[in-house]
PDB file of C-alpha atoms in Angstrom:
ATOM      1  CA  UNK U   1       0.000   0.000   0.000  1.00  0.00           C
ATOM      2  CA  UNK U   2       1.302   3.411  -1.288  1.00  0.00           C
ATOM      3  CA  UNK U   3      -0.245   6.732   1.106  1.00  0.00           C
ATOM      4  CA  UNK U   4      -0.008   9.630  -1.244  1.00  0.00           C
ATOM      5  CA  UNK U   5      -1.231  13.119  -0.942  1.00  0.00           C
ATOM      6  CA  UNK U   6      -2.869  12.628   2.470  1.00  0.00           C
ATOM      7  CA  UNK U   7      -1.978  15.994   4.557  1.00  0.00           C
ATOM      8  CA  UNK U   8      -1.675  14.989   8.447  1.00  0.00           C
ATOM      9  CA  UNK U   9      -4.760  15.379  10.068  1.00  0.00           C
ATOM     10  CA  UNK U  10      -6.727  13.900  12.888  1.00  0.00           C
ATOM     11  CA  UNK U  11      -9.811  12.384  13.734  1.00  0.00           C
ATOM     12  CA  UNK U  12     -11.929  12.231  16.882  1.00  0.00           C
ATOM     13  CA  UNK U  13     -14.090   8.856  16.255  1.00  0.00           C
ATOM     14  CA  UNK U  14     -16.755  10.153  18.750  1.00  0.00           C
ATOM     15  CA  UNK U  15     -17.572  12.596  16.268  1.00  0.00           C
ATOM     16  CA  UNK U  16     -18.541  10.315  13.670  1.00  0.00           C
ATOM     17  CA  UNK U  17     -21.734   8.792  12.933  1.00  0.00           C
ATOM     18  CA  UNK U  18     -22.419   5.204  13.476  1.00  0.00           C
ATOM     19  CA  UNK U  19     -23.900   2.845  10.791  1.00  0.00           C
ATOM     20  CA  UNK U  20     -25.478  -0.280  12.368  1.00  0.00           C
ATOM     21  CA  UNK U  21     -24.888  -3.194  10.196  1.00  0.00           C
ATOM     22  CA  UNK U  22     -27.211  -6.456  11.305  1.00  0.00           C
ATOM     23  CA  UNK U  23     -25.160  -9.745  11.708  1.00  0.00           C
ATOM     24  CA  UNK U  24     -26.429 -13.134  11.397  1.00  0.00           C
ATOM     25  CA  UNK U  25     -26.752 -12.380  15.181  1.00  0.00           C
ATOM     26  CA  UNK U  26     -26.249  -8.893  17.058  1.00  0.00           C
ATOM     27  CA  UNK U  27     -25.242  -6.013  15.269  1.00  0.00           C
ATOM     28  CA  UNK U  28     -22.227  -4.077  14.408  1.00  0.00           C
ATOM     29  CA  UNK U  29     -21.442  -0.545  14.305  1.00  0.00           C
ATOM     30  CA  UNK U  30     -19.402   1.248  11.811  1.00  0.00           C
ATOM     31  CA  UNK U  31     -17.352   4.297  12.327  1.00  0.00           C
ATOM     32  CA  UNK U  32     -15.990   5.503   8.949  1.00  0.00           C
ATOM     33  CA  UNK U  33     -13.745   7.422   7.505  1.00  0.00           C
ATOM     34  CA  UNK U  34     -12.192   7.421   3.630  1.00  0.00           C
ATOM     35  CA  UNK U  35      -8.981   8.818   2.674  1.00  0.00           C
ATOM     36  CA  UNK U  36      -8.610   8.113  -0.911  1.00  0.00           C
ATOM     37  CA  UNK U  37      -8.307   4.508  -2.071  1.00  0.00           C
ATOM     38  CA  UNK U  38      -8.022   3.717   2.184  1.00  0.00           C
ATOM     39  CA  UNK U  39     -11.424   2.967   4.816  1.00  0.00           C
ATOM     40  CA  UNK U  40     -10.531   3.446   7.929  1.00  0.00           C
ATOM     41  CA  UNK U  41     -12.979   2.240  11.097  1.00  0.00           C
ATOM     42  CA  UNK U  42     -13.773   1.879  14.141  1.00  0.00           C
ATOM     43  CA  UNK U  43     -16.130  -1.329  14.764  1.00  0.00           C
ATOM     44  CA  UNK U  44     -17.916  -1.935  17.628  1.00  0.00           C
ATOM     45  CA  UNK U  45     -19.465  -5.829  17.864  1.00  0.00           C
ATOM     46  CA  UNK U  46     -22.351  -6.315  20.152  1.00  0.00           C
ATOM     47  CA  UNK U  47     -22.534  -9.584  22.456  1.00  0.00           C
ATOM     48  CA  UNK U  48     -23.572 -12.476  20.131  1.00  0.00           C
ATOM     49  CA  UNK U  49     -22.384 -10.505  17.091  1.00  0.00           C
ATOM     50  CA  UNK U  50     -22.140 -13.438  14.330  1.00  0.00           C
ATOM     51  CA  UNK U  51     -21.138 -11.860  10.652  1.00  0.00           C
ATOM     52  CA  UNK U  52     -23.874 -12.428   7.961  1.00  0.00           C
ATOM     53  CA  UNK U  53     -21.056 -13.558   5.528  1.00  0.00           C
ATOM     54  CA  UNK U  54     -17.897 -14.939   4.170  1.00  0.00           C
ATOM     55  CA  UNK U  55     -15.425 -11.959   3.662  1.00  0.00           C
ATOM     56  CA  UNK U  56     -13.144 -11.991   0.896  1.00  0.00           C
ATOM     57  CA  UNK U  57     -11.569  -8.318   1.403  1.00  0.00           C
ATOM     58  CA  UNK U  58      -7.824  -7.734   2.329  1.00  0.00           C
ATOM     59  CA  UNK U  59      -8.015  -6.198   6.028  1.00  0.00           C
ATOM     60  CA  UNK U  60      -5.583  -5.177   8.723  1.00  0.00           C
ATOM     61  CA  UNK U  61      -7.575  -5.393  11.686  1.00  0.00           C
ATOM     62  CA  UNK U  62      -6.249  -4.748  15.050  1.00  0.00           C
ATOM     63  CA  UNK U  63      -8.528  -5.678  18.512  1.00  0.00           C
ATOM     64  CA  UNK U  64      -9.018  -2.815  21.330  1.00  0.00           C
ATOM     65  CA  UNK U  65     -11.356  -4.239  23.509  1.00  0.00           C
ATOM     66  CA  UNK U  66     -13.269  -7.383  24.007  1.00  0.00           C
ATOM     67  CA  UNK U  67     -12.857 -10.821  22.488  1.00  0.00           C
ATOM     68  CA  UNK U  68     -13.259 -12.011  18.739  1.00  0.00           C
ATOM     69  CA  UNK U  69     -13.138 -14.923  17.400  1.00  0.00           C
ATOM     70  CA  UNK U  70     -11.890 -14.869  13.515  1.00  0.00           C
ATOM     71  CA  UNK U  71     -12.775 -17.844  11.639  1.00  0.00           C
ATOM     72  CA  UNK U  72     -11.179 -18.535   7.682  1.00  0.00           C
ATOM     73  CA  UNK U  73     -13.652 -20.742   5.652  1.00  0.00           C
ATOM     74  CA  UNK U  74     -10.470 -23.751   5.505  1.00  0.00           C
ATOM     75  CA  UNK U  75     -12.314 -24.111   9.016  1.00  0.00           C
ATOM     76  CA  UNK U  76      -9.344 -22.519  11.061  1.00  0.00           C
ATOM     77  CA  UNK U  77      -9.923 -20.222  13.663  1.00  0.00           C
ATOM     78  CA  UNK U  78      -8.138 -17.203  15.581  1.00  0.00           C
ATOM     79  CA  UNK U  79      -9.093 -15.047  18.778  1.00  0.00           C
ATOM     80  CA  UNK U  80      -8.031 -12.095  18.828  1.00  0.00           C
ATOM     81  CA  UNK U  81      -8.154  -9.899  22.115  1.00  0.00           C
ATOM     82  CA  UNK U  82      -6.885  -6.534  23.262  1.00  0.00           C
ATOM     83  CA  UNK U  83      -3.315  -5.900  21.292  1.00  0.00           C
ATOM     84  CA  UNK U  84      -3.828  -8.307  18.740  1.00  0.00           C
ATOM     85  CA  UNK U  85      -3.898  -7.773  15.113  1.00  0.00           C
ATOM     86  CA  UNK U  86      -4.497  -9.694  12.019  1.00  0.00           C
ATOM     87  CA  UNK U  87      -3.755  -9.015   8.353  1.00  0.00           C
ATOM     88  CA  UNK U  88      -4.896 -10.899   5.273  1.00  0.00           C
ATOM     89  CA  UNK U  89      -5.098  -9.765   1.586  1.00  0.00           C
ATOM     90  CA  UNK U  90      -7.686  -9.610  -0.862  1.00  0.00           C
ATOM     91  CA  UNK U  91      -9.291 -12.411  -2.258  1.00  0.00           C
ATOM     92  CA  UNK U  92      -6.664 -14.558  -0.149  1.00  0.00           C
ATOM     93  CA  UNK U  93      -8.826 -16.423   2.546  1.00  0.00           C
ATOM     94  CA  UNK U  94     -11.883 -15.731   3.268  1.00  0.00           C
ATOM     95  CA  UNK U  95     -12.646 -14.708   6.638  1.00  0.00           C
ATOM     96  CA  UNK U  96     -16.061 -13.985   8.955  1.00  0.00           C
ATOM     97  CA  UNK U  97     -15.798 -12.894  12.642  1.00  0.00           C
ATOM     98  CA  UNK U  98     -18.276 -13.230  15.909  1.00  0.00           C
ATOM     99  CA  UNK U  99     -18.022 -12.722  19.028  1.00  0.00           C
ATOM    100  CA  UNK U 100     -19.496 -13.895  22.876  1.00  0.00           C
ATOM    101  CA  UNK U 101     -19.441 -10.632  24.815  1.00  0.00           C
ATOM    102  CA  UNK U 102     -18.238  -7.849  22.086  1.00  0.00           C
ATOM    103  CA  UNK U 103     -15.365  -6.466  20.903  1.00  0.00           C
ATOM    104  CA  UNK U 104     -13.694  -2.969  19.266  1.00  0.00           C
ATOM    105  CA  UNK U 105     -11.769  -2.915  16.480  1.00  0.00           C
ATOM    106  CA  UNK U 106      -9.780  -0.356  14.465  1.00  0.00           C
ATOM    107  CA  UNK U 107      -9.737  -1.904  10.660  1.00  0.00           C
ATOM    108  CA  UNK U 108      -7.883  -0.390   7.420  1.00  0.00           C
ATOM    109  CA  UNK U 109      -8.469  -1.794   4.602  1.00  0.00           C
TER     110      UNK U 109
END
């Protein structure tokens, strides 16, 4: 990934509006902001939160709070918790998340 003509700047993620986006289960909500080419979030899971489907889109994805359970569909599966990060690329393995109690995430992709 190549950042180009992106002046510094900052962002206070209380100040950005939530989308709620309905899992299989519980609900996430989306903080967003674009900077060209890059998403940036902030992702809040609720408890039970159970993604609606397969994910095929390169992420890095680092854990802030909570617990989350990562699952790729070769049937392997990762938990991430507080200070733990993944990375995967597009179209590489697909990918869905849930989660018992909730989590936070801050994702680029």
């Amino acid at each position: 990934m190549q950042i180009n003509q992106l002046p510094f700047g900052i962002t206070d993620w209380s100040t950005i509006e939530t989308e709620t986006h309905p899992g299989d289960a519980g609900y996430a909500l989306w903080r967003t902001q674009r900077f060209g080419d890059i998403r940036v979030r902030m992702v809040e899971y609720s408890a039970g939160y159970v993604a609606d489907h397969w994910c095929s889109k390169g992420h890095i994805l680092l854990c802030l709070e909570g617990e989350m359970v990562t699952e790729l569909e070769d049937g392997r599966t990762f938990t991430l918790t507080p200070g733990v990060s993944y990375q995967v690329a597009d179209n590489a393995e697909a990918h869905r998340s849930s989660t018992r109690l909730g989590a936070k995430l801050f994702i680029v992709d």
